[in-house]
Amino acid sequence: MTVRTPAVARKPRIGLVAGGLGAYWPQFPDLLPQLRRSAGRVTARMREFDAEVVDVGFISDAREGAEAAEKLRAADCDLIVGFLTTYMTATMLVPVAQRSGAPVLLINLQPTPSMDHASFDTGQWLAYCGACPLPEMANAFERVGVPFRSVSGHLEDERAWGRIGRWIRAAGVRSVLRHGRHGLMGHLYPGMYDVSTDLTMVPANLGGHVEVVEFDDLRVRVERVGDGELTAKLDETREVFELADSVVEDDLRWAARVSVGLDRLVADFDLDSLAYYHRGLDGEIHERLGAGMILGSSLLTARGVPACGEYELRTSLAMLIADRLGAGGSFTELQALDFTAGVVEMGHDGPGHLAISERKPLLRGLGVYHGKRGWGVSVEFDVRHGPVTLVGVGQGRDGRYRLVAAEGEIVPGPHLEIGNTTSRVDFGCDPGEWTDAWSASGVGHHWALATGRLLPELRALSGLTGLDLVEVSV
């Protein structure tokens, strides 16, 4: 299975401005046309990314820079890219950086990997001079209080474009966090201090909105599910999952009905993520709803709307970050240490990110959910073997959030058959030492398990959001 994103997702809006020093144009008539061709090539490459590009053109002096700054401010960009085609003064870009309200990335991409020194004159050299103003911009940005970041290379330098793409993807994650709507349904799992979240801290640290919904909001939608919708969801379930012999038909039908209700809930409240928990009592309706969430939450997560249990809002946010980086992100905690094989076993009961499963995920019927009330169907699989990154959102005593991450490798081996998503992760060190280092990071006891090596992307996200990034290794 491949990672799927929501049908309608907000693309990052990237502002683009190119420029050079206008004093050169009358001196070297061929220079400006060449630089404009380079700017056109940059615009074309930028449009190849999954982003909306707002190109405000080419600037030649401080007045034009101020006009570009106003256009970009009005465009409400998620990232502004300034293309230094040749030398230009800081006065041309400082207004852009100060007024836009968005982070700025400066790029210096000369026409080719190197000059033809034997034949070039001054005008031709100046087309390669975008590196010259970079230290000036860095100094000026520091003194006016604007974070500085840059990428240098040449126009067809795929390594440089890979780095630019990393910043654009990070801007997309920043955008979904700033504009996202995050559902929180039910109540805190009793006693989990690390999970408890001050809802105001989400917009304070990340932006966005937390929508508090009730299990009754789900109940009324489940009650309205029609036979045709139920049949369609059952068909989808049988296509996506392998069903274990332990699955009881009535429990499967109930989980499918709840799944349809969840789809409606997410659509009606326009949610980008969801965290939930309800303890319940004696099989009453809210307990049955809570116990029936696993199927629907897993299907939502695979569609790009992360949903996790135990009221774990910060982990649903970590899952959203991983998903928007194209890496999935499955609800995860520590399960056991295998000192014989040198691996850490981790995963979780309940929902998982089906799109990053190593094999066709299994639905297993359970007569009891450990540590929770209720019964029904649960999801069982192993995350795709190969490189993985753990992504968590921790919180310090000052209320500030931090990103916590570690890279490892999922390896094959034995798994418990208990309806959990379980993976064996090799961090290249003693499992006990790694576990101590990870626990000391302040991550909390849940996080997202994502495919691939994401530390470069997370460093970029840290740079755009101001969140500290704690990289755990031993």
CSV table of C-alpha atoms in Angstrom, one decimal:
chain,number,residue,atom,x,y,z
A,1,MET,CA,0.0,0.0,0.0
A,2,THR,CA,1.1,3.6,-0.6
A,3,VAL,CA,0.7,6.6,1.6
A,4,ARG,CA,-2.5,8.5,0.6
A,5,THR,CA,-3.3,12.1,1.3
A,6,PRO,CA,-6.7,13.7,1.8
A,7,ALA,CA,-8.7,14.4,-1.4
A,8,VAL,CA,-8.6,18.1,-0.6
A,9,ALA,CA,-5.5,19.3,1.2
A,10,ARG,CA,-4.3,22.9,1.5
A,11,LYS,CA,-1.2,23.4,-0.6
A,12,PRO,CA,1.5,25.6,0.8
A,13,ARG,CA,1.6,29.0,-0.7
A,14,ILE,CA,5.1,30.0,-1.8
A,15,GLY,CA,5.9,33.6,-2.5
A,16,LEU,CA,8.7,34.1,-5.1
A,17,VAL,CA,10.7,37.3,-5.8
A,18,ALA,CA,13.9,37.5,-7.9
A,19,GLY,CA,16.3,40.5,-8.0
A,20,GLY,CA,19.6,42.1,-8.8
A,21,LEU,CA,21.2,45.5,-8.5
A,22,GLY,CA,19.7,47.9,-11.0
A,23,ALA,CA,23.0,49.9,-11.4
A,24,TYR,CA,24.3,47.0,-13.5
A,25,TRP,CA,21.6,47.2,-16.2
A,26,PRO,CA,22.8,50.2,-18.2
A,27,GLN,CA,26.5,49.1,-17.7
A,28,PHE,CA,25.9,45.6,-19.1
A,29,PRO,CA,22.9,45.5,-21.4
A,30,ASP,CA,22.9,41.7,-21.9
A,31,LEU,CA,22.9,40.9,-18.1
A,32,LEU,CA,19.3,41.7,-17.2
A,33,PRO,CA,17.8,39.5,-20.0
A,34,GLN,CA,20.0,36.6,-18.9
A,35,LEU,CA,19.0,37.0,-15.2
A,36,ARG,CA,15.3,37.2,-16.2
A,37,ARG,CA,15.8,33.9,-18.1
A,38,SER,CA,17.3,32.4,-14.9
A,39,ALA,CA,14.4,33.7,-12.9
A,40,GLY,CA,12.0,32.2,-15.4
A,41,ARG,CA,13.7,28.8,-15.0
A,42,VAL,CA,13.4,29.1,-11.2
A,43,THR,CA,9.7,29.9,-11.5
A,44,ALA,CA,9.2,26.9,-13.7
A,45,ARG,CA,11.0,24.6,-11.3
A,46,MET,CA,9.1,26.0,-8.3
A,47,ARG,CA,5.8,25.2,-10.0
A,48,GLU,CA,6.8,21.5,-10.2
A,49,PHE,CA,6.4,21.2,-6.4
A,50,ASP,CA,3.0,20.5,-4.9
A,51,ALA,CA,2.6,24.1,-4.0
A,52,GLU,CA,0.8,27.3,-5.0
A,53,VAL,CA,3.4,29.8,-6.3
A,54,VAL,CA,2.9,33.5,-6.1
A,55,ASP,CA,5.5,35.1,-8.3
A,56,VAL,CA,5.8,38.9,-7.8
A,57,GLY,CA,8.5,39.3,-10.5
A,58,PHE,CA,12.0,40.9,-10.6
A,59,ILE,CA,13.1,43.8,-8.5
A,60,SER,CA,16.0,46.1,-9.1
A,61,ASP,CA,16.1,48.6,-6.2
A,62,ALA,CA,14.8,49.2,-2.7
A,63,ARG,CA,11.6,50.8,-3.9
A,64,GLU,CA,10.6,47.8,-6.0
A,65,GLY,CA,11.6,45.6,-3.0
A,66,ALA,CA,9.1,47.5,-0.8
A,67,GLU,CA,6.4,47.1,-3.4
A,68,ALA,CA,7.1,43.3,-3.7
A,69,ALA,CA,7.0,43.1,0.1
A,70,GLU,CA,3.5,44.5,0.1
A,71,LYS,CA,2.3,42.1,-2.6
A,72,LEU,CA,3.7,39.2,-0.6
A,73,ARG,CA,2.3,40.3,2.6
A,74,ALA,CA,-1.2,40.5,1.0
A,75,ALA,CA,-0.7,37.0,-0.5
A,76,ASP,CA,-0.4,35.4,3.0
A,77,CYS,CA,2.4,33.1,2.0
A,78,ASP,CA,3.7,30.1,4.0
A,79,LEU,CA,7.2,30.6,2.7
A,80,ILE,CA,8.9,33.3,0.7
A,81,VAL,CA,11.7,32.4,-1.6
A,82,GLY,CA,14.1,35.2,-2.6
A,83,PHE,CA,16.3,34.4,-5.7
A,84,LEU,CA,19.6,36.3,-5.7
A,85,THR,CA,20.5,36.3,-9.4
A,86,THR,CA,23.5,38.6,-8.8
A,87,TYR,CA,24.7,41.1,-6.2
A,88,MET,CA,21.8,43.1,-4.6
A,89,THR,CA,21.7,45.2,-1.5
A,90,ALA,CA,20.1,44.2,1.7
A,91,THR,CA,17.7,47.1,1.5
A,92,MET,CA,16.0,45.3,-1.4
A,93,LEU,CA,15.1,42.2,0.6
A,94,VAL,CA,14.9,43.3,4.3
A,95,PRO,CA,11.4,44.8,3.7
A,96,VAL,CA,10.3,41.5,2.2
A,97,ALA,CA,11.6,39.6,5.2
A,98,GLN,CA,10.1,42.1,7.8
A,99,ARG,CA,6.6,42.7,6.4
A,100,SER,CA,5.6,39.4,4.9
A,101,GLY,CA,4.8,37.6,8.2
A,102,ALA,CA,6.3,34.4,6.6
A,103,PRO,CA,9.7,32.7,6.9
A,104,VAL,CA,12.1,33.6,4.1
A,105,LEU,CA,14.4,31.3,2.1
A,106,LEU,CA,17.1,32.8,0.0
A,107,ILE,CA,18.4,30.9,-3.0
A,108,ASN,CA,21.6,31.5,-4.9
A,109,LEU,CA,21.5,29.4,-8.1
A,110,GLN,CA,24.1,30.4,-10.7
A,111,PRO,CA,23.5,29.5,-14.4
A,112,THR,CA,25.9,26.5,-14.6
A,113,PRO,CA,28.2,24.6,-12.2
A,114,SER,CA,31.2,26.9,-13.1
A,115,MET,CA,32.2,29.9,-15.2
A,116,ASP,CA,34.2,29.8,-18.5
A,117,HIS,CA,37.0,31.9,-17.0
A,118,ALA,CA,38.9,32.2,-20.3
A,119,SER,CA,36.0,33.8,-22.2
A,120,PHE,CA,33.9,35.6,-19.6
A,121,ASP,CA,33.8,39.4,-19.3
A,122,THR,CA,32.5,41.3,-16.3
A,123,GLY,CA,28.8,41.2,-17.3
A,124,GLN,CA,28.9,37.4,-17.8
A,125,TRP,CA,30.7,37.0,-14.4
A,126,LEU,CA,28.0,39.1,-12.6
A,127,ALA,CA,25.4,36.4,-13.7
A,128,TYR,CA,27.3,34.0,-11.4
A,129,CYS,CA,27.5,36.5,-8.5
A,130,GLY,CA,24.5,35.5,-6.4
A,131,ALA,CA,26.7,34.2,-3.7
A,132,CYS,CA,28.2,37.7,-3.1
A,133,PRO,CA,25.2,39.2,-1.2
A,134,LEU,CA,24.5,36.1,0.9
A,135,PRO,CA,26.7,37.1,3.9
A,136,GLU,CA,25.3,40.7,3.6
A,137,MET,CA,21.7,39.3,3.9
A,138,ALA,CA,22.7,37.1,6.8
A,139,ASN,CA,24.2,40.0,8.7
A,140,ALA,CA,21.3,42.3,8.0
A,141,PHE,CA,18.7,39.6,8.8
A,142,GLU,CA,20.4,39.0,12.1
A,143,ARG,CA,20.4,42.7,13.0
A,144,VAL,CA,16.7,43.2,12.2
A,145,GLY,CA,15.7,40.0,14.0
A,146,VAL,CA,14.8,37.8,11.0
A,147,PRO,CA,15.9,34.1,10.9
A,148,PHE,CA,18.3,33.5,8.0
A,149,ARG,CA,18.3,30.3,5.8
A,150,SER,CA,19.7,29.8,2.3
A,151,VAL,CA,20.4,27.2,-0.4
A,152,SER,CA,23.3,27.7,-2.9
A,153,GLY,CA,23.9,25.7,-6.1
A,154,HIS,CA,23.2,26.1,-9.8
A,155,LEU,CA,20.1,26.2,-11.8
A,156,GLU,CA,20.0,22.4,-12.7
A,157,ASP,CA,21.6,21.3,-9.4
A,158,GLU,CA,19.3,18.5,-8.2
A,159,ARG,CA,21.0,18.4,-4.8
A,160,ALA,CA,20.1,22.1,-4.3
A,161,TRP,CA,16.6,21.6,-5.6
A,162,GLY,CA,16.2,18.7,-3.2
A,163,ARG,CA,17.1,21.1,-0.3
A,164,ILE,CA,14.7,23.7,-1.7
A,165,GLY,CA,12.0,21.0,-1.8
A,166,ARG,CA,12.7,20.1,1.8
A,167,TRP,CA,11.9,23.7,2.8
A,168,ILE,CA,8.8,23.7,0.8
A,169,ARG,CA,7.5,20.5,2.3
A,170,ALA,CA,8.3,21.9,5.8
A,171,ALA,CA,6.3,25.0,4.8
A,172,GLY,CA,3.4,22.7,3.9
A,173,VAL,CA,3.5,21.1,7.3
A,174,ARG,CA,3.7,24.5,9.0
A,175,SER,CA,0.7,25.6,6.9
A,176,VAL,CA,-1.5,22.6,7.9
A,177,LEU,CA,-0.5,23.2,11.6
A,178,ARG,CA,-1.3,26.9,11.4
A,179,HIS,CA,-4.6,26.4,9.6
A,180,GLY,CA,-5.5,22.9,10.9
A,181,ARG,CA,-8.6,21.9,12.8
A,182,HIS,CA,-7.8,19.2,15.4
A,183,GLY,CA,-10.6,17.3,17.0
A,184,LEU,CA,-10.5,16.2,20.6
A,185,MET,CA,-13.3,13.8,21.7
A,186,GLY,CA,-14.1,12.3,25.1
A,187,HIS,CA,-11.9,12.7,28.1
A,188,LEU,CA,-8.3,12.0,29.3
A,189,TYR,CA,-7.4,8.4,30.0
A,190,PRO,CA,-7.3,8.5,33.9
A,191,GLY,CA,-3.9,9.1,35.3
A,192,MET,CA,-1.9,9.9,32.2
A,193,TYR,CA,-0.2,13.1,33.2
A,194,ASP,CA,2.0,13.1,30.1
A,195,VAL,CA,-1.0,13.0,27.8
A,196,SER,CA,-2.9,15.9,29.4
A,197,THR,CA,-2.8,19.0,27.1
A,198,ASP,CA,-3.7,22.6,27.8
A,199,LEU,CA,-5.7,23.3,24.6
A,200,THR,CA,-4.5,26.9,24.5
A,201,MET,CA,-1.0,25.6,24.1
A,202,VAL,CA,-1.7,24.1,20.7
A,203,PRO,CA,-2.5,27.5,18.9
A,204,ALA,CA,0.2,29.1,21.1
A,205,ASN,CA,2.9,26.7,19.8
A,206,LEU,CA,1.7,25.7,16.4
A,207,GLY,CA,-1.3,27.8,15.4
A,208,GLY,CA,-4.6,26.1,14.3
A,209,HIS,CA,-7.7,25.3,16.2
A,210,VAL,CA,-8.8,22.6,18.6
A,211,GLU,CA,-12.4,21.6,18.2
A,212,VAL,CA,-13.9,19.8,21.3
A,213,VAL,CA,-16.4,17.3,20.1
A,214,GLU,CA,-18.6,14.9,22.1
A,215,PHE,CA,-19.1,11.2,21.8
A,216,ASP,CA,-22.8,12.2,21.4
A,217,ASP,CA,-21.8,14.0,18.2
A,218,LEU,CA,-20.6,10.6,17.0
A,219,ARG,CA,-23.6,8.7,18.4
A,220,VAL,CA,-26.2,10.7,16.5
A,221,ARG,CA,-24.2,10.2,13.2
A,222,VAL,CA,-23.9,6.5,13.8
A,223,GLU,CA,-27.6,6.2,14.4
A,224,ARG,CA,-28.3,7.7,11.0
A,225,VAL,CA,-26.1,5.3,9.0
A,226,GLY,CA,-28.1,3.7,6.2
A,227,ASP,CA,-27.9,0.1,5.0
A,228,GLY,CA,-26.3,1.1,1.7
A,229,GLU,CA,-23.5,3.1,3.5
A,230,LEU,CA,-23.0,0.2,5.9
A,231,THR,CA,-22.7,-2.3,3.0
A,232,ALA,CA,-20.2,0.0,1.2
A,233,LYS,CA,-18.0,0.3,4.3
A,234,LEU,CA,-18.1,-3.5,4.9
A,235,ASP,CA,-17.0,-4.0,1.3
A,236,GLU,CA,-14.1,-1.5,1.8
A,237,THR,CA,-13.1,-3.2,5.0
A,238,ARG,CA,-12.9,-6.6,3.3
A,239,GLU,CA,-10.9,-5.2,0.5
A,240,VAL,CA,-8.4,-3.4,2.7
A,241,PHE,CA,-8.0,-6.0,5.5
A,242,GLU,CA,-7.4,-9.7,6.0
A,243,LEU,CA,-10.0,-10.9,8.5
A,244,ALA,CA,-8.9,-13.3,11.2
A,245,ASP,CA,-11.2,-16.2,12.2
A,246,SER,CA,-11.7,-14.5,15.5
A,247,VAL,CA,-13.7,-11.6,14.0
A,248,VAL,CA,-17.4,-11.8,15.1
A,249,GLU,CA,-19.7,-10.6,12.3
A,250,ASP,CA,-21.8,-8.4,14.6
A,251,ASP,CA,-18.7,-6.7,15.9
A,252,LEU,CA,-17.5,-6.1,12.4
A,253,ARG,CA,-20.8,-4.6,11.4
A,254,TRP,CA,-20.7,-2.4,14.4
A,255,ALA,CA,-17.2,-1.2,13.7
A,256,ALA,CA,-18.2,-0.5,10.1
A,257,ARG,CA,-21.2,1.5,11.2
A,258,VAL,CA,-19.0,3.5,13.6
A,259,SER,CA,-16.6,4.1,10.8
A,260,VAL,CA,-19.3,5.7,8.6
A,261,GLY,CA,-20.3,7.9,11.5
A,262,LEU,CA,-16.6,8.9,12.0
A,263,ASP,CA,-16.4,9.8,8.3
A,264,ARG,CA,-19.4,12.1,8.8
A,265,LEU,CA,-18.0,13.6,12.0
A,266,VAL,CA,-14.7,14.5,10.4
A,267,ALA,CA,-16.4,16.0,7.4
A,268,ASP,CA,-19.0,18.0,9.4
A,269,PHE,CA,-16.4,19.5,11.7
A,270,ASP,CA,-13.8,19.8,9.0
A,271,LEU,CA,-11.1,18.0,11.0
A,272,ASP,CA,-7.5,17.5,10.0
A,273,SER,CA,-6.8,15.1,12.9
A,274,LEU,CA,-8.7,13.5,15.8
A,275,ALA,CA,-7.8,12.2,19.3
A,276,TYR,CA,-10.3,10.4,21.4
A,277,TYR,CA,-11.0,8.3,24.5
A,278,HIS,CA,-14.0,7.2,26.5
A,279,ARG,CA,-13.9,4.8,29.4
A,280,GLY,CA,-17.5,3.7,29.4
A,281,LEU,CA,-19.4,1.4,31.7
A,282,ASP,CA,-21.3,-1.9,31.5
A,283,GLY,CA,-21.6,-2.0,27.7
A,284,GLU,CA,-23.5,1.3,27.4
A,285,ILE,CA,-23.6,3.1,24.1
A,286,HIS,CA,-20.6,5.4,24.7
A,287,GLU,CA,-18.5,2.4,25.7
A,288,ARG,CA,-19.6,0.6,22.5
A,289,LEU,CA,-18.7,3.7,20.4
A,290,GLY,CA,-15.3,4.0,22.0
A,291,ALA,CA,-14.7,0.3,21.5
A,292,GLY,CA,-15.8,0.5,17.9
A,293,MET,CA,-13.5,3.3,16.8
A,294,ILE,CA,-10.4,1.2,15.7
A,295,LEU,CA,-11.5,0.3,12.2
A,296,GLY,CA,-12.8,3.8,11.3
A,297,SER,CA,-9.8,5.5,12.9
A,298,SER,CA,-7.4,3.3,10.9
A,299,LEU,CA,-9.1,4.0,7.7
A,300,LEU,CA,-9.2,7.7,8.4
A,301,THR,CA,-5.5,7.7,9.2
A,302,ALA,CA,-4.6,6.0,6.0
A,303,ARG,CA,-6.6,8.7,4.2
A,304,GLY,CA,-4.5,11.4,5.8
A,305,VAL,CA,-6.7,12.3,8.7
A,306,PRO,CA,-4.7,10.9,11.7
A,307,ALA,CA,-6.9,9.5,14.4
A,308,CYS,CA,-5.5,8.0,17.7
A,309,GLY,CA,-6.8,6.9,21.0
A,310,GLU,CA,-6.1,7.7,24.7
A,311,TYR,CA,-6.9,11.4,24.1
A,312,GLU,CA,-3.4,11.8,22.7
A,313,LEU,CA,-3.7,15.2,21.0
A,314,ARG,CA,0.0,15.9,20.8
A,315,THR,CA,0.6,12.5,19.2
A,316,SER,CA,-2.2,13.0,16.6
A,317,LEU,CA,-0.3,16.2,15.7
A,318,ALA,CA,2.9,14.3,15.4
A,319,MET,CA,1.1,11.8,13.2
A,320,LEU,CA,-0.2,14.7,11.1
A,321,ILE,CA,3.4,16.0,10.7
A,322,ALA,CA,4.6,12.6,9.6
A,323,ASP,CA,1.7,12.1,7.2
A,324,ARG,CA,2.2,15.5,5.5
A,325,LEU,CA,5.9,14.6,5.0
A,326,GLY,CA,4.6,11.6,3.0
A,327,ALA,CA,5.8,9.1,5.6
A,328,GLY,CA,2.7,7.8,7.2
A,329,GLY,CA,2.9,8.0,11.0
A,330,SER,CA,1.3,5.3,13.1
A,331,PHE,CA,0.3,5.6,16.8
A,332,THR,CA,3.1,4.0,18.8
A,333,GLU,CA,4.6,3.4,22.3
A,334,LEU,CA,7.2,1.1,23.7
A,335,GLN,CA,6.1,-2.5,24.1
A,336,ALA,CA,9.2,-4.6,25.0
A,337,LEU,CA,13.0,-4.8,24.5
A,338,ASP,CA,14.6,-7.8,22.8
A,339,PHE,CA,18.1,-7.9,24.1
A,340,THR,CA,18.8,-11.1,22.2
A,341,ALA,CA,18.1,-9.6,18.8
A,342,GLY,CA,19.2,-6.1,19.8
A,343,VAL,CA,15.8,-4.5,18.9
A,344,VAL,CA,13.1,-2.3,20.5
A,345,GLU,CA,9.6,-3.6,20.0
A,346,MET,CA,7.1,-0.8,19.7
A,347,GLY,CA,3.5,-0.3,18.4
A,348,HIS,CA,0.1,0.1,20.0
A,349,ASP,CA,-3.3,-1.5,20.4
A,350,GLY,CA,-6.1,0.0,18.4
A,351,PRO,CA,-5.8,2.2,15.2
A,352,GLY,CA,-2.7,2.2,13.0
A,353,HIS,CA,-1.6,3.8,9.7
A,354,LEU,CA,-2.7,1.2,7.3
A,355,ALA,CA,-0.9,2.8,4.3
A,356,ILE,CA,2.6,2.0,5.7
A,357,SER,CA,1.9,-1.6,6.6
A,358,GLU,CA,4.5,-4.2,5.6
A,359,ARG,CA,1.7,-6.5,4.5
A,360,LYS,CA,-2.1,-6.5,4.1
A,361,PRO,CA,-3.3,-5.4,7.6
A,362,LEU,CA,-5.2,-7.9,9.7
A,363,LEU,CA,-8.4,-7.4,11.6
A,364,ARG,CA,-8.5,-9.5,14.7
A,365,GLY,CA,-11.5,-10.0,17.0
A,366,LEU,CA,-10.9,-9.4,20.7
A,367,GLY,CA,-13.1,-10.3,23.6
A,368,VAL,CA,-11.3,-7.8,25.7
A,369,TYR,CA,-9.2,-4.7,25.1
A,370,HIS,CA,-6.3,-4.6,27.6
A,371,GLY,CA,-6.5,-1.6,29.9
A,372,LYS,CA,-9.8,-0.5,28.3
A,373,ARG,CA,-13.4,-1.5,28.5
A,374,GLY,CA,-15.3,-3.0,25.6
A,375,TRP,CA,-14.6,-5.5,22.9
A,376,GLY,CA,-14.7,-5.8,19.1
A,377,VAL,CA,-12.2,-5.8,16.3
A,378,SER,CA,-8.6,-4.5,16.4
A,379,VAL,CA,-5.9,-3.9,13.8
A,380,GLU,CA,-2.7,-5.9,13.6
A,381,PHE,CA,0.3,-5.3,11.3
A,382,ASP,CA,4.0,-4.5,11.1
A,383,VAL,CA,5.2,-1.2,9.7
A,384,ARG,CA,7.0,-1.5,6.3
A,385,HIS,CA,10.6,-2.8,6.8
A,386,GLY,CA,13.5,-0.4,6.3
A,387,PRO,CA,14.4,3.0,7.5
A,388,VAL,CA,12.0,4.7,9.9
A,389,THR,CA,11.8,7.8,12.0
A,390,LEU,CA,10.1,8.3,15.3
A,391,VAL,CA,8.3,11.7,15.6
A,392,GLY,CA,7.0,13.0,18.8
A,393,VAL,CA,5.7,16.3,20.2
A,394,GLY,CA,7.0,16.8,23.7
A,395,GLN,CA,6.2,19.6,26.1
A,396,GLY,CA,8.4,21.3,28.7
A,397,ARG,CA,7.6,22.9,32.1
A,398,ASP,CA,7.4,26.3,30.4
A,399,GLY,CA,4.6,25.0,28.1
A,400,ARG,CA,6.7,25.1,25.0
A,401,TYR,CA,6.4,22.2,22.6
A,402,ARG,CA,9.4,20.5,21.1
A,403,LEU,CA,9.9,18.0,18.3
A,404,VAL,CA,11.6,14.8,19.4
A,405,ALA,CA,12.9,12.4,16.8
A,406,ALA,CA,15.1,9.3,16.3
A,407,GLU,CA,16.0,7.3,13.2
A,408,GLY,CA,16.2,3.5,13.1
A,409,GLU,CA,15.5,0.5,10.9
A,410,ILE,CA,12.5,-1.9,11.1
A,411,VAL,CA,13.7,-5.5,10.8
A,412,PRO,CA,11.9,-8.8,10.5
A,413,GLY,CA,11.3,-11.1,13.5
A,414,PRO,CA,8.5,-12.6,15.6
A,415,HIS,CA,5.4,-10.7,16.6
A,416,LEU,CA,2.7,-11.2,19.1
A,417,GLU,CA,-0.7,-12.0,17.6
A,418,ILE,CA,-2.8,-10.0,19.9
A,419,GLY,CA,-4.4,-7.3,17.7
A,420,ASN,CA,-1.6,-4.8,18.1
A,421,THR,CA,0.5,-2.9,15.5
A,422,THR,CA,3.9,-4.1,16.5
A,423,SER,CA,7.3,-3.4,14.9
A,424,ARG,CA,10.9,-4.4,15.7
A,425,VAL,CA,13.2,-1.4,15.5
A,426,ASP,CA,17.0,-1.6,15.4
A,427,PHE,CA,18.7,1.6,16.5
A,428,GLY,CA,22.2,0.2,16.1
A,429,CYS,CA,22.9,0.2,19.8
A,430,ASP,CA,21.9,-1.5,23.1
A,431,PRO,CA,18.1,-1.4,23.3
A,432,GLY,CA,18.2,-0.5,27.0
A,433,GLU,CA,20.6,2.4,26.5
A,434,TRP,CA,18.5,3.7,23.6
A,435,THR,CA,15.3,3.4,25.7
A,436,ASP,CA,16.9,5.5,28.5
A,437,ALA,CA,18.0,8.2,26.1
A,438,TRP,CA,14.6,8.3,24.3
A,439,SER,CA,12.7,8.5,27.6
A,440,ALA,CA,14.9,11.3,28.8
A,441,SER,CA,14.0,13.5,25.8
A,442,GLY,CA,10.6,14.5,27.3
A,443,VAL,CA,8.6,12.9,24.5
A,444,GLY,CA,5.8,11.3,26.5
A,445,HIS,CA,4.9,7.7,26.1
A,446,HIS,CA,3.3,8.0,22.6
A,447,TRP,CA,4.6,9.1,19.3
A,448,ALA,CA,4.3,8.6,15.5
A,449,LEU,CA,6.3,5.8,13.8
A,450,ALA,CA,7.0,7.0,10.2
A,451,THR,CA,8.7,5.5,7.2
A,452,GLY,CA,12.0,6.9,5.8
A,453,ARG,CA,14.7,9.1,7.2
A,454,LEU,CA,13.0,12.4,8.2
A,455,LEU,CA,15.6,14.2,10.3
A,456,PRO,CA,16.5,16.7,7.4
A,457,GLU,CA,12.8,17.5,6.9
A,458,LEU,CA,12.2,17.9,10.7
A,459,ARG,CA,15.2,20.2,11.0
A,460,ALA,CA,13.7,22.4,8.3
A,461,LEU,CA,10.3,22.3,10.1
A,462,SER,CA,12.0,23.2,13.3
A,463,GLY,CA,13.6,26.2,11.6
A,464,LEU,CA,10.3,27.4,10.2
A,465,THR,CA,8.2,26.9,13.3
A,466,GLY,CA,10.6,27.8,16.0
A,467,LEU,CA,10.1,24.5,17.8
A,468,ASP,CA,13.3,23.0,19.2
A,469,LEU,CA,14.2,19.6,17.7
A,470,VAL,CA,15.6,17.0,20.1
A,471,GLU,CA,17.5,14.3,18.0
A,472,VAL,CA,17.9,11.1,20.1
A,473,SER,CA,20.8,8.8,19.4
A,474,VAL,CA,23.2,6.8,21.5
